[in-house]
Coordinates of C-alpha atoms in Angstrom, one line a residue:
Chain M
X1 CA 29.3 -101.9 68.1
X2 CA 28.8 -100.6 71.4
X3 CA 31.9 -101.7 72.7
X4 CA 33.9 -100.0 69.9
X5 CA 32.4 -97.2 70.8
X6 CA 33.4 -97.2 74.1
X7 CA 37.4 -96.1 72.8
X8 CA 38.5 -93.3 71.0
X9 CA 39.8 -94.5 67.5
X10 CA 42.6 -91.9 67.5
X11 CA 43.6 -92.4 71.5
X12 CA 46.3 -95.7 71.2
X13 CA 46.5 -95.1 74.8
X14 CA 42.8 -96.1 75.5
X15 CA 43.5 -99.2 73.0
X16 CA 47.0 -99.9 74.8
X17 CA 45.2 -100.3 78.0
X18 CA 42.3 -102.1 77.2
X19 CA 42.7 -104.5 74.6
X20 CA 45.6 -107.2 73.3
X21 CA 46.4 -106.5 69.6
X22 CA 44.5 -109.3 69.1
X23 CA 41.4 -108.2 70.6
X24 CA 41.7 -105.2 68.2
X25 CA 39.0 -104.7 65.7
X26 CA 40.2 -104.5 61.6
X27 CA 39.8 -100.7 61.6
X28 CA 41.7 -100.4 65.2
X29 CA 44.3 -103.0 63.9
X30 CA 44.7 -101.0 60.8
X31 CA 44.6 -97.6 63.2
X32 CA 47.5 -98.7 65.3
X33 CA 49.4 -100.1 62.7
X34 CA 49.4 -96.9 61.0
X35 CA 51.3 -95.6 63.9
X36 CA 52.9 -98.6 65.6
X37 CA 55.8 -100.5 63.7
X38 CA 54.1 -104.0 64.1
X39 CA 51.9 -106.2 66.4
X40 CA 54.6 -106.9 68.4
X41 CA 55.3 -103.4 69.1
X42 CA 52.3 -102.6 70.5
X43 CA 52.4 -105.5 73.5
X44 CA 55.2 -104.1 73.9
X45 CA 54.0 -100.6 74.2
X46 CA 51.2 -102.0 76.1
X47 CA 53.2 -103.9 78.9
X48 CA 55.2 -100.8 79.7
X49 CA 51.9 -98.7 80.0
X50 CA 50.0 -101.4 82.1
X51 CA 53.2 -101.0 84.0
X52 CA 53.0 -97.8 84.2
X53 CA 49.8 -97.7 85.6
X54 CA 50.8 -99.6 88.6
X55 CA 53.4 -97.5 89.7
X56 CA 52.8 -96.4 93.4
X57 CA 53.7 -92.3 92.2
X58 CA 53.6 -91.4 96.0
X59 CA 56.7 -94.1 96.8
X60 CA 59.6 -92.3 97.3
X61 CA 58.2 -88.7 97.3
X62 CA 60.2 -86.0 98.2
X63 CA 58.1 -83.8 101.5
X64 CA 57.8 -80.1 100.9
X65 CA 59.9 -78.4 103.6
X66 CA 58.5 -77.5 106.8
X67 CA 59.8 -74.5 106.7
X68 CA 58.4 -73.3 103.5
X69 CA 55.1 -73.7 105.2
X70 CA 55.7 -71.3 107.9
X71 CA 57.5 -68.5 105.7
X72 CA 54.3 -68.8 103.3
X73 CA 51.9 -68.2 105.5
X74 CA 53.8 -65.4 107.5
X75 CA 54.0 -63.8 104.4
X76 CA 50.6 -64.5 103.4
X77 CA 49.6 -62.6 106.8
X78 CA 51.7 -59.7 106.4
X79 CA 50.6 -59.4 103.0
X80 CA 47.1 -59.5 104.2
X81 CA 47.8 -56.4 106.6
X82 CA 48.9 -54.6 104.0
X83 CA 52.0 -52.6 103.2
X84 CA 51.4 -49.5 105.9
X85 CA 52.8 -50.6 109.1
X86 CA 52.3 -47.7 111.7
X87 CA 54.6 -47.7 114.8
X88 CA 53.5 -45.7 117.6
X89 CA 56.9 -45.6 119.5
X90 CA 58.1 -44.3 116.2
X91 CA 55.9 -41.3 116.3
X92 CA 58.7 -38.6 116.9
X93 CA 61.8 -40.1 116.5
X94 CA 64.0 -38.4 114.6
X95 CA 64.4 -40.0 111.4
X96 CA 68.1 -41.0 110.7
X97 CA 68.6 -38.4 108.2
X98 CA 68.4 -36.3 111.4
X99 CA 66.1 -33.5 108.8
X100 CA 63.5 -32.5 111.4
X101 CA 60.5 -32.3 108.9
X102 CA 60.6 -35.9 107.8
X103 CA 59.4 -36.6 111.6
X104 CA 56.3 -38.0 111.5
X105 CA 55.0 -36.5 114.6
X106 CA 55.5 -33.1 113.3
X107 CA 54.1 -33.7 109.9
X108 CA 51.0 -35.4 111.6
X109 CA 50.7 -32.6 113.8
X110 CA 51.4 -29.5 111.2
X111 CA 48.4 -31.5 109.3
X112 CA 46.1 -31.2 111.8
X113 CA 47.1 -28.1 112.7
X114 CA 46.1 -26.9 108.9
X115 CA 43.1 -28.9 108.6
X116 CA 41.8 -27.1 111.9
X117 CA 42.8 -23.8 110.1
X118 CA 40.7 -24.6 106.9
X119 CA 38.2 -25.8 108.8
X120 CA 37.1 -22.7 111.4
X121 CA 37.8 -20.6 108.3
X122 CA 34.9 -22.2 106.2
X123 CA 32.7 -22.2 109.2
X124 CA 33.3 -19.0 110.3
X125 CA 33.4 -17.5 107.0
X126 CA 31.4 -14.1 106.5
X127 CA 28.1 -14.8 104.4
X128 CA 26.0 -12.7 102.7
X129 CA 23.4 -12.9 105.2
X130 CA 25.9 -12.8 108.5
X131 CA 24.8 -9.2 109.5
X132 CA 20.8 -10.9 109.4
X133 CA 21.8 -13.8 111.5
X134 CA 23.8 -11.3 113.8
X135 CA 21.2 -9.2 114.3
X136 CA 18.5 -11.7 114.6
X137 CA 17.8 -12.1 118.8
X138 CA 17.6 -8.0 118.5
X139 CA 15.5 -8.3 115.3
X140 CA 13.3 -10.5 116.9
X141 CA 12.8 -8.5 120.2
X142 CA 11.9 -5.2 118.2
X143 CA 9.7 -7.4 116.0
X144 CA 7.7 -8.9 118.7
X145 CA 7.4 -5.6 120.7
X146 CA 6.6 -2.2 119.7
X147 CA 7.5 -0.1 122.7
X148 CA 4.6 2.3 124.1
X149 CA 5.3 5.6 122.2
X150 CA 5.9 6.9 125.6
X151 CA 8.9 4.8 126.4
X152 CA 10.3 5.3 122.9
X153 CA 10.6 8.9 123.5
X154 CA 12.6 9.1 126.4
X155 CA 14.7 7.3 124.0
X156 CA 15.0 10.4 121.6
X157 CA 18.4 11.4 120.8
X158 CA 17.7 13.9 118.9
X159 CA 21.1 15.5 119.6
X160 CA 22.8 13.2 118.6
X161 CA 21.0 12.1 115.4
X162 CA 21.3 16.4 113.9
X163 CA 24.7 16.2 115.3
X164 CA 25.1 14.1 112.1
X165 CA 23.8 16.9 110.2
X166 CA 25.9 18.7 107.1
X167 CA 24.9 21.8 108.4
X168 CA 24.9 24.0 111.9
X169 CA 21.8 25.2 110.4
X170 CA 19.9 22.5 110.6
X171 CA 21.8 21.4 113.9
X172 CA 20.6 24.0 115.6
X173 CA 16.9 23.3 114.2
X174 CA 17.0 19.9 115.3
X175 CA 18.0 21.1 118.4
X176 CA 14.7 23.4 118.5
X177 CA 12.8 20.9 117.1
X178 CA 14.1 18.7 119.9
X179 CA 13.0 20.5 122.7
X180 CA 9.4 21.9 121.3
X181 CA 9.0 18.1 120.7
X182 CA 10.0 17.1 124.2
X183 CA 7.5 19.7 125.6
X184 CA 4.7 18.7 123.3
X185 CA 5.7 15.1 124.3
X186 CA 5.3 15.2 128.1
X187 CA 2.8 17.4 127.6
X188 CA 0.9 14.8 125.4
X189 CA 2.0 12.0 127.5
X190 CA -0.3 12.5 130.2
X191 CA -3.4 13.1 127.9
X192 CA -3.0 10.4 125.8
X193 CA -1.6 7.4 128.3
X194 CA -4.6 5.4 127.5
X195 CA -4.2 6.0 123.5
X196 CA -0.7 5.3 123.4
X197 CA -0.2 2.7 120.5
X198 CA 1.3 -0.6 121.4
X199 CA 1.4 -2.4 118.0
X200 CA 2.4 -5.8 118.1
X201 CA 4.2 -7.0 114.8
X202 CA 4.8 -10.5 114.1
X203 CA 6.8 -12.0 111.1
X204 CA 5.8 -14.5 109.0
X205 CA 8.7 -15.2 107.3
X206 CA 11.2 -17.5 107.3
X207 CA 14.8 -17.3 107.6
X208 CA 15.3 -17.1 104.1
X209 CA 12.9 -14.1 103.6
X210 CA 15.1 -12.6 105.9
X211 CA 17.8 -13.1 103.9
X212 CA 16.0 -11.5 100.9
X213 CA 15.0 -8.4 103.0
X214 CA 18.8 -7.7 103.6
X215 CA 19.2 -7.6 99.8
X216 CA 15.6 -5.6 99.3
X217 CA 16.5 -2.0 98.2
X218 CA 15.1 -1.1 101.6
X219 CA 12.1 1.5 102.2
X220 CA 11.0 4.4 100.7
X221 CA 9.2 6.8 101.7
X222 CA 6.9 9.2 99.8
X223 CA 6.4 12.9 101.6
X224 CA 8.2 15.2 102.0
X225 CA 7.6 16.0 105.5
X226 CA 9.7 12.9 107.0
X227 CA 13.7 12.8 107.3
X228 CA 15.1 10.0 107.7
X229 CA 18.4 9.2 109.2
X230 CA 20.3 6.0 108.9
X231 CA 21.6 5.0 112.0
X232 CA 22.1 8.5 112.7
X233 CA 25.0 8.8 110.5
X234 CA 23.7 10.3 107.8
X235 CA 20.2 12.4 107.8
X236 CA 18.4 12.7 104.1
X237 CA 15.3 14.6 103.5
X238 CA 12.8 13.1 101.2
X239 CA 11.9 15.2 98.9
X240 CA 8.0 15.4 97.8
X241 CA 6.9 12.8 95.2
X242 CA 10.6 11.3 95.6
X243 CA 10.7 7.7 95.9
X244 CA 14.3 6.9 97.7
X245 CA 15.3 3.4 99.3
X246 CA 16.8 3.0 103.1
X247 CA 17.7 0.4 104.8
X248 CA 19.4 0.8 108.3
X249 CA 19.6 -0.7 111.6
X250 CA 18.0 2.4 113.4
X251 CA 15.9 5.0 111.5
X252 CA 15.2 8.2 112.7
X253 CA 12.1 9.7 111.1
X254 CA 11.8 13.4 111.1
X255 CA 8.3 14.4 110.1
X256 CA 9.5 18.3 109.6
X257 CA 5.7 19.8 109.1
X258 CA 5.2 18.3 112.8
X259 CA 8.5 19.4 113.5
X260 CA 9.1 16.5 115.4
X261 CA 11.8 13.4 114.8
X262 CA 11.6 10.2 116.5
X263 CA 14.1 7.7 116.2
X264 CA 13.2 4.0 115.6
X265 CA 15.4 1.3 117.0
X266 CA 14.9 -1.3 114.1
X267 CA 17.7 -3.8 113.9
X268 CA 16.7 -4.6 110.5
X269 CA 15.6 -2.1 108.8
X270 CA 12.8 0.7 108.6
X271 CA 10.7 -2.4 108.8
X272 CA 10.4 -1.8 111.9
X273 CA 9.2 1.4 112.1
X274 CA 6.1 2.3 113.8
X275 CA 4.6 5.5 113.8
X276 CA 2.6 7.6 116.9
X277 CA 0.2 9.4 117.2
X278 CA 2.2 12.2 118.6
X279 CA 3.4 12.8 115.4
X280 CA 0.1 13.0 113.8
X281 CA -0.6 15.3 116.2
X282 CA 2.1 17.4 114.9
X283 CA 0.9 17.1 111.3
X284 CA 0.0 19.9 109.3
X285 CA -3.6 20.1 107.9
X286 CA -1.7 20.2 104.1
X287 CA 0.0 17.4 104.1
X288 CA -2.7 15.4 106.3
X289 CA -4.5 16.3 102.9
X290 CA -2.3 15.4 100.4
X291 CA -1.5 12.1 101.8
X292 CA -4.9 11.0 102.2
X293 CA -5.4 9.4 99.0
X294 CA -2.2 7.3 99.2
X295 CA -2.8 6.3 102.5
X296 CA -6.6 5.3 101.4
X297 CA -5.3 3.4 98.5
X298 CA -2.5 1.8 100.1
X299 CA -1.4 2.1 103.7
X300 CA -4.4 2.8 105.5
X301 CA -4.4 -0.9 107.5
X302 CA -0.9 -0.7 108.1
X303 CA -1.4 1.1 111.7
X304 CA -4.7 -0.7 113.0
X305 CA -6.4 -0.5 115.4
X306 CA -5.0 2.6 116.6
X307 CA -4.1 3.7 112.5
X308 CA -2.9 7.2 113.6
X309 CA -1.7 8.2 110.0
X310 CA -5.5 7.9 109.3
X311 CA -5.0 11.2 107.5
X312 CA -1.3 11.6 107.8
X313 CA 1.6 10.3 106.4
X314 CA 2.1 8.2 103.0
X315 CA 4.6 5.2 103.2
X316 CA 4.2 4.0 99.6
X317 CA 6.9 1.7 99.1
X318 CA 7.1 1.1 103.0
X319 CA 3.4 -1.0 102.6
X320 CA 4.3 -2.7 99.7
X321 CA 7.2 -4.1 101.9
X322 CA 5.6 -4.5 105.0
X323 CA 3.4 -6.5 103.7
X324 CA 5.7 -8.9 101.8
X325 CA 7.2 -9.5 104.9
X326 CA 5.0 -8.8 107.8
X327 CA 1.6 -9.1 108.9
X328 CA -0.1 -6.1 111.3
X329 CA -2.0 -7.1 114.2
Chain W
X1 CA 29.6 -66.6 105.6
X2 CA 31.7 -67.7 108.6
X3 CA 34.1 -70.8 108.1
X4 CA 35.6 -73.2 110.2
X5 CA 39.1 -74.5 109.6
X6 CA 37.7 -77.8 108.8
X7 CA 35.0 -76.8 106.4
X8 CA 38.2 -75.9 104.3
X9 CA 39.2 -79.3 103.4
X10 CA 35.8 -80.2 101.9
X11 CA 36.1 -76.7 99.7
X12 CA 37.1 -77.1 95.6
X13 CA 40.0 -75.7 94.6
X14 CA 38.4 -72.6 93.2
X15 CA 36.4 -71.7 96.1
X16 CA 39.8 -71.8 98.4
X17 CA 41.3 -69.9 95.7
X18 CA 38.3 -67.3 95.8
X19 CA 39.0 -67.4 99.9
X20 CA 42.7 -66.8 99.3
X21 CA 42.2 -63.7 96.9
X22 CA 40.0 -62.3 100.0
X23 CA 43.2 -62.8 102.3
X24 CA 41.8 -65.9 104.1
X25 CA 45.2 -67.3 105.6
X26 CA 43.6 -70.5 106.2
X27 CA 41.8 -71.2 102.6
X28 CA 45.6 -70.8 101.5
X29 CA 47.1 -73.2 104.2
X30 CA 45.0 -75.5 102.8
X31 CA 45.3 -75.1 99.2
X32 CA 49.3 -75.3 100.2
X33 CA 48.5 -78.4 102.0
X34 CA 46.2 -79.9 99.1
X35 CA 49.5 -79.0 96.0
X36 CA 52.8 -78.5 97.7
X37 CA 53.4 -82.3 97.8
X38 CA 52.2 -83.0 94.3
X39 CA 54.1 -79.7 93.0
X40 CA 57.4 -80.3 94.4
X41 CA 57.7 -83.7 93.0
X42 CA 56.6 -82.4 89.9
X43 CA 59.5 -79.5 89.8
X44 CA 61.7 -82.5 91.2
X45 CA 60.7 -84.7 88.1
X46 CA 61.1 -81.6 85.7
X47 CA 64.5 -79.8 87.4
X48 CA 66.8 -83.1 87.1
X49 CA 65.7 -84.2 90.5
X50 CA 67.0 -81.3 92.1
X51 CA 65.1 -81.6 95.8
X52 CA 66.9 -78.3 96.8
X53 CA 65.8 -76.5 93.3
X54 CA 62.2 -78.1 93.7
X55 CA 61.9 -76.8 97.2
X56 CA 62.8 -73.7 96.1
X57 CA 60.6 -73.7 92.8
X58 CA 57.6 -74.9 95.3
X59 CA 57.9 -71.7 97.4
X60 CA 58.4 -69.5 94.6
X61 CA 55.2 -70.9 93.1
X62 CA 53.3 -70.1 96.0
X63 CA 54.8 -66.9 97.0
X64 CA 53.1 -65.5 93.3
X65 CA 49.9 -66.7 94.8
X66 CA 50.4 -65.1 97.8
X67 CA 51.4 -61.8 96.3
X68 CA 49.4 -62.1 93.5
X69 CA 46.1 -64.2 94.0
X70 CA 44.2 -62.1 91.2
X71 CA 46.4 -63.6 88.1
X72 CA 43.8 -66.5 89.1
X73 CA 41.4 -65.9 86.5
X74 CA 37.7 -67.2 87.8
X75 CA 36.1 -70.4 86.6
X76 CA 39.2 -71.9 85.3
X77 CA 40.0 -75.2 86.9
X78 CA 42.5 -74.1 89.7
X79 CA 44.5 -77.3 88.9
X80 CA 45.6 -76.1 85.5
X81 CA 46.2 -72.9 85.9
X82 CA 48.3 -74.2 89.0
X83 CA 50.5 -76.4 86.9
X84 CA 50.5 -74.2 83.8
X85 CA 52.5 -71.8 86.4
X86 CA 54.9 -74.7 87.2
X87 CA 55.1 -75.6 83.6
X88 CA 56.4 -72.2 82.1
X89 CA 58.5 -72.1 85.7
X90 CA 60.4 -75.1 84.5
X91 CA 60.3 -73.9 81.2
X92 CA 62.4 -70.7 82.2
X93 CA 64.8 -72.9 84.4
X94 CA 65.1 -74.8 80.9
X95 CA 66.3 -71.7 79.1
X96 CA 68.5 -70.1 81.8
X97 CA 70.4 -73.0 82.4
X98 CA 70.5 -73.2 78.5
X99 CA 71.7 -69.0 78.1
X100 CA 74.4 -70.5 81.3
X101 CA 75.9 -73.8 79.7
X102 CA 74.8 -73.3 76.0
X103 CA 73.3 -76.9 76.1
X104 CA 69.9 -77.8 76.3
X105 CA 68.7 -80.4 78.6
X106 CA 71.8 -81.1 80.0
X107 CA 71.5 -83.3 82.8
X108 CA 73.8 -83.0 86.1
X109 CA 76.4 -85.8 86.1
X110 CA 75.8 -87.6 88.9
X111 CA 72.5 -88.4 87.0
X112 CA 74.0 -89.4 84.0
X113 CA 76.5 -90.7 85.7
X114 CA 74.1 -93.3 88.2
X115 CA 72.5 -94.1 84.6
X116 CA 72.5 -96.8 82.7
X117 CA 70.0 -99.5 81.4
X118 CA 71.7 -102.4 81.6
X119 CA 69.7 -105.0 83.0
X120 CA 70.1 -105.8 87.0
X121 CA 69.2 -108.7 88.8
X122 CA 67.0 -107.8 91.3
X123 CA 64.4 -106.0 89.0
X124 CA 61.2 -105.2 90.8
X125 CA 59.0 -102.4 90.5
X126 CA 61.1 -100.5 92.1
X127 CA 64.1 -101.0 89.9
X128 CA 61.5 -100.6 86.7
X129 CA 60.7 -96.9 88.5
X130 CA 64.3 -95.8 88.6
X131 CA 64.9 -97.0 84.9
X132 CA 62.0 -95.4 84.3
X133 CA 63.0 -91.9 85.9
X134 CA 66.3 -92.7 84.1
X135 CA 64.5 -92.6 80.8
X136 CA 62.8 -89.5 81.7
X137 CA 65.3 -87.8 82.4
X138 CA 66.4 -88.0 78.6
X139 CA 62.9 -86.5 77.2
X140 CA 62.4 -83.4 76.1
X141 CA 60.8 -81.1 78.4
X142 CA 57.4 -80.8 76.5
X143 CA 56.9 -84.7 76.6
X144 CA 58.5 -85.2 80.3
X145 CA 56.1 -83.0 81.5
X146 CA 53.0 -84.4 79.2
X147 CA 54.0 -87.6 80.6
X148 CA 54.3 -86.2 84.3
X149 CA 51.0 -84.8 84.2
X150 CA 49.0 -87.8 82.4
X151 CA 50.4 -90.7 84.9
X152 CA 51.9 -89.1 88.3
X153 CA 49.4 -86.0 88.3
X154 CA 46.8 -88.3 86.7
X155 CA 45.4 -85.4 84.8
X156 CA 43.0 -86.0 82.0
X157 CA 44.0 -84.8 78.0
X158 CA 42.1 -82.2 78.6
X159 CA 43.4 -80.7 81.7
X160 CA 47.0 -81.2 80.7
X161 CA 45.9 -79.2 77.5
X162 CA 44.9 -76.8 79.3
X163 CA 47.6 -76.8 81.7
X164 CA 50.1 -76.6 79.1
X165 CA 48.1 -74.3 76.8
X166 CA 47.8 -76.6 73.6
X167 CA 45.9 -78.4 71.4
X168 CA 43.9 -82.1 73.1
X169 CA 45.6 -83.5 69.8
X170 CA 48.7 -82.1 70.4
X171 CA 49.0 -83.9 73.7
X172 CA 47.2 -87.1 72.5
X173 CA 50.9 -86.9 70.1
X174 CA 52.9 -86.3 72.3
X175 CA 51.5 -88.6 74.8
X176 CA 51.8 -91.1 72.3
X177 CA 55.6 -90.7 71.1
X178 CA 56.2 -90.2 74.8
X179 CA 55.0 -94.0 75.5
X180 CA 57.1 -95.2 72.2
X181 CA 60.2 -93.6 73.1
X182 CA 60.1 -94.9 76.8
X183 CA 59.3 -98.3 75.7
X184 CA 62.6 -97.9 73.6
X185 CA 64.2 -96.9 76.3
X186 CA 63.0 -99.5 78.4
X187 CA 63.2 -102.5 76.2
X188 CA 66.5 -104.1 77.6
X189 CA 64.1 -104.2 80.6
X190 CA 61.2 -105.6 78.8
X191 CA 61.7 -109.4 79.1
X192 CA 62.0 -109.4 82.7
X193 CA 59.6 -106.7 83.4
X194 CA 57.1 -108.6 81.3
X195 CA 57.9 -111.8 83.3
X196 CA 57.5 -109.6 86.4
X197 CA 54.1 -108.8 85.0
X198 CA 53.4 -112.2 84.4
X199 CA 54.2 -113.3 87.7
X200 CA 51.8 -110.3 89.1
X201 CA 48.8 -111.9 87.2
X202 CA 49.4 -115.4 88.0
X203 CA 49.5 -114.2 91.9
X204 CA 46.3 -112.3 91.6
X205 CA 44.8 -115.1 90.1
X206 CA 45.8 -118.1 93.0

C-alpha cells in the first residue's frame, strides 16, 4: 500500500515514468486506460517520456549575446542615478532656442536671488515688540542706574520740553518755572550733596515681560500737581482724581505746586521714573496732605531708603506697575 | 549589510531580486547571469527558433526589470513570476504575428520546410531531439510552453501553474495530451528510438 501511495493516481506522468503497464495496479490499470487507448499505448507513451528525460536540454543552446549584457547593465546604472543629470559646463549656455530665460544659470541665479529676498524680509521683519528690543542696551542702562538727582538736572531741558506747549502762556511759565527751578536747584545742590538719592532699580523680568510692558496702557498718575510730557512732544496736565495712561521713552514730570519739572530719560517708559527730593522740597503743604493717604496705602516703599515722596506725591497706578515689573532696592 | 560580489551567487532568487529593486547593479548582473541562458532558449523554443527574436525578447525581458523592479511582487517565487513574463511575451508575439499574417501559429518556412518525420538512418539522440523540436514546433502555444517548462526548465506542476497562472489540474491535462500528441508525432521514430533505448540499457548493464 505504501508504494501505491507513493504516485499520484491522477498524474500518468508519475505512472509513465515509474512503472511498466504491467507493473500497474487494477485501479492504476483501470486509471490509465480510462485516458490511454490501450496497454500498448502507454509503453509507448512511456518510451518517449523516459526518452525525454534523458535529453541533455543544455546541448545545443543558443548563448545570450554579449552585448546584451553590457547594454543591461549600463542601463541598469543610469537608471540607478536617476533621471536628473546636471552638467556643470552647461550652466549658462544659451539654450538652443536662443530665449535667454530658459538658461539655467539665470534661472538658478534669479532663485537665489529671491530666496535671499524672502529670507532678510522675514528676519528683519518689524515685530510687535521691535521698538522693546531696540531700545533694550538704553533700557537696561537707565534700569541699572538712577543718575544722582544732581547730574539729572543739568540735564533739564526745560525749554525745550514747554516749547512743546499749546500755549505761549504756559511757555513762558515754563520758562519761569525753569529758571526759579535752576536757582533752587544749585542752590539745593550744595546742601543736600550727601542726600542726593541714588536709587538703584533692577528688573526682574524677563524678556517677555518686556514685551507685555510695551503693550501695558502705560502709567498713570493720580495729582494734579504733576505734568507730564511724552517725549517732550506733547505736555498733558493731570487733572486731580484723574487716572490717565502714558507711556513714552522720556517723561518729563512737572510737579506745578513745586513749580518745578524734571525730565526723566526713560527708554521704556515712566517706568523709569524716579523722583527727588528737590521736588519734594518744592511741594506744597496741601497737596503733601492730600497725597498722604495714597502714598501710605500704596506707594510709600516705592522710593526707599531715601522715600522723598514720604508726604508727597501719589503715583497710584505707577506702584501697581512698578511693582509688576520691578523690584526697588 | 555590505556584500561582496561573490556572496551574490549564493543569494536566492528573491533576495537578488530584493537587491535589484534597491539598485544593486551587481545583484542584477547576477540574476542576468543565473536566467538569461535559460530564457533565451525558452523564447527560442517558443518564437519558432528565432535566435535573433529570442535575443531580442531576452533583453526586453530584462530591460522591464531594470526599469521596473517593483512589478516584482515579494514572496512570490522569482522563477515564476520570471517566466510568467516570458510567457505572456510570447503570447503577444503569438497574436501580433497573428493580427500580421491572419494565421495562427504559422511557422517560418525554412522550418517547415527542414521538417519532416520520415525516419533517417543515423538516429541518435540527437536526431530524436530535432524530431522532437520538429514536433514542437506544431503544438499549440499553451502546451509547447507547458512542455518547455516541465522537461527543459524542469519546473514542477506547481511552478508552471503558477508561471502560467492556471489551475495544477489544468497543467497536469495539458501535460498529459502534450506527451500523447508528441508520441503521435514521434511514432514513425518509435521502433528505432525504442531499440536505441534498448541498446542504452543493455550498455548500462555490461
Amino acid at each position: 500500500m505504501n508504494r501505491h501511495k507513493k504516485y499520484d493516481p491522477e498524474d500518468i506522468e508519475s505512472l509513465l515514468l515509474n512503472k511498466r503497464f504491467d507493473e500497474l495496479y487494477p485501479e492504476e490499470e483501470a486509471f490509465v486506460l480510462e485516458h490511454l487507448d490501450s496497454p500498448d499505448e502507454y509503453e509507448t507513451m512511456r518510451r518517449t517520456l523516459l526518452e525525454l528525460e534523458q535529453i541533455d536540454w543544455s546541448e545545443n543552446q543558443i548563448q545570450p549575446r554579449r552585448d546584451i549584457r553590457r547594454t543591461l547593465l549600463a542601463e541598469f546604472k543610469s537608471e540607478r542615478r536617476g533621471g536628473f543629470v546636471f552638467w556643470l559646463n552647461s550652466l549658462f549656455a544659451m539654450p538652443e532656442s536662443g530665449r535667454w530665460y530658459q538658461n539655467r544659470g539665470l534661472q538658478l541665479a534669479l532663485g537665489l536671488l529671491i530666496i535671499a529676498l524672502i529670507s532678510s524680509l522675514l528676519l528683519f521683519r518689524p515685530t510687535p515688540g521691535h521698538h522693546l528690543a531696540d531700545r533694550s542696551p538704553e533700557h537696561s542702562n537707565a534700569e541699572r542706574t538712577v543718575e544722582p538727582i544732581s547730574d539729572s538736572l543739568e540735564r533739564l531741558d526745560l525749554s525745550n520740553a514747554i516749547a512743546e506747549n499749546n500755549t505761549a502762556a504756559a511757555k513762558e511759565n515754563a520758562e519761569e518755572e525753569t529758571h526759579d527751578l535752576r536757582l533752587d536747584l544749585t542752590a539745593r545742590r550744595d546742601q543736600n550733596k550727601d542726600m542726593a538719592l541714588e536709587t538703584e532699580i533692577t528688573t526682574t523680568t524677563s524678556a517677555d515681560d518686556l514685551l507685555k510692558e510695551d503693550s501695558f496702557a502705560g502709567v498713570a498718575f493720580d495729582d494734579a500737581h504733576l505734568k507730564i510730557s511724552e517725549q517732550a512732544d506733547e505736555i498733558q496736565s493731570v487733572a486731580l482724581d484723574n487716572l490717565a495712561d502714558y507711556t513714552a521713552p522720556q517723561v518729563t514730570i512737572q510737579n506745578q505746586n513745586a513749580e518745578s519739572t524734571v525730565t526723566y530719560t526713560a527708554p521704556l517708559s515712566t517706568t523709569n521714573v524716579y523722583v527727588t527730593d528737590e521736588m519734594y522740597g518744592n511741594t506744597t503743604q496741601e497737596r503733601i496732605v492730600l497725597s498722604e493717604v495714597v502714598v501710605t496705602e500704596e506707594g510709600a516703599d516705592l522710593f526707599e531708603p531715601a522715600n522723598p515722596f514720604a508726604e508727597g506725591v501719589s503715583l497710584k497706578m505707577y506702584k501697581s506697575f512698578v511693582d509688576e515689573l520691578y523690584t526697588s532696592r | 549589510m555590505a556584500l561582496l560580489g561573490k556572496t551574490y551567487h549564493t543569494f536566492s532568487d528573491e533576495d537578488l531580486m530584493l537587491h535589484v529593486a534597491a539598485k544593486d547593479s551587481k545583484a542584477f548582473a547576477a540574476l542576468y547571469d543565473r536566467y538569461s541562458g535559460r530564457v533565451v532558449n525558452y523564447f527560442h523554443r517558443m518564437l519558432w527558433q528565432d535566435e535573433e527574436l529570442a535575443q531580442d525578447f531576452m533583453q526586453e525581458l530584462f530591460m522591464k526589470i531594470v526599469h521596473k523592479p517593483e512589478l516584482y511582487q515579494q514572496g512570490r517565487p522569482f522563477k515564476t513570476w520570471f517566466f510568467s513574463i516570458a510567457n505572456n511575451m510570447c503570447k503577444n508575439e503569438y497574436r501580433r504575428r497573428e493580427v500580421r499574417k491572419g494565421t495562427a501559429n504559422e511557422l517560418p518556412e525554412q522550418v517547415m520546410g527542414e521538417s519532416g518525420l520520415g525516419i533517417e538512418s543515423n538516429v541518435d539522440h540527437t536526431e530524436f531531439r530535432a524530431r522532437l523540436n520538429e514536433a514542437l514546433e506544431e503544438l499549440d502555444e499553451a502546451k509547447r510552453s507547458v512542455f518547455l517548462l516541465r522537461y527543459e526548465q524542469d519546473m514542477s506542476i506547481k511552478e508552471i501553474s503558477e508561471a502560467l497562472e492556471c489551475s495544477e489540474g489544468t497543467v497536469k491535462s495539458r501535460l498529459f495530451y502534450t506527451l500523447k500528441m508528441l508520441n503521435s508525432k514521434l511514432k514513425a521514430f518509435e521502433g528505432i528510438g525504442a531499440m536505441l533505448i534498448i541498446m542504452n540499457w543493455i550498455n548500462e548493464w555490461i
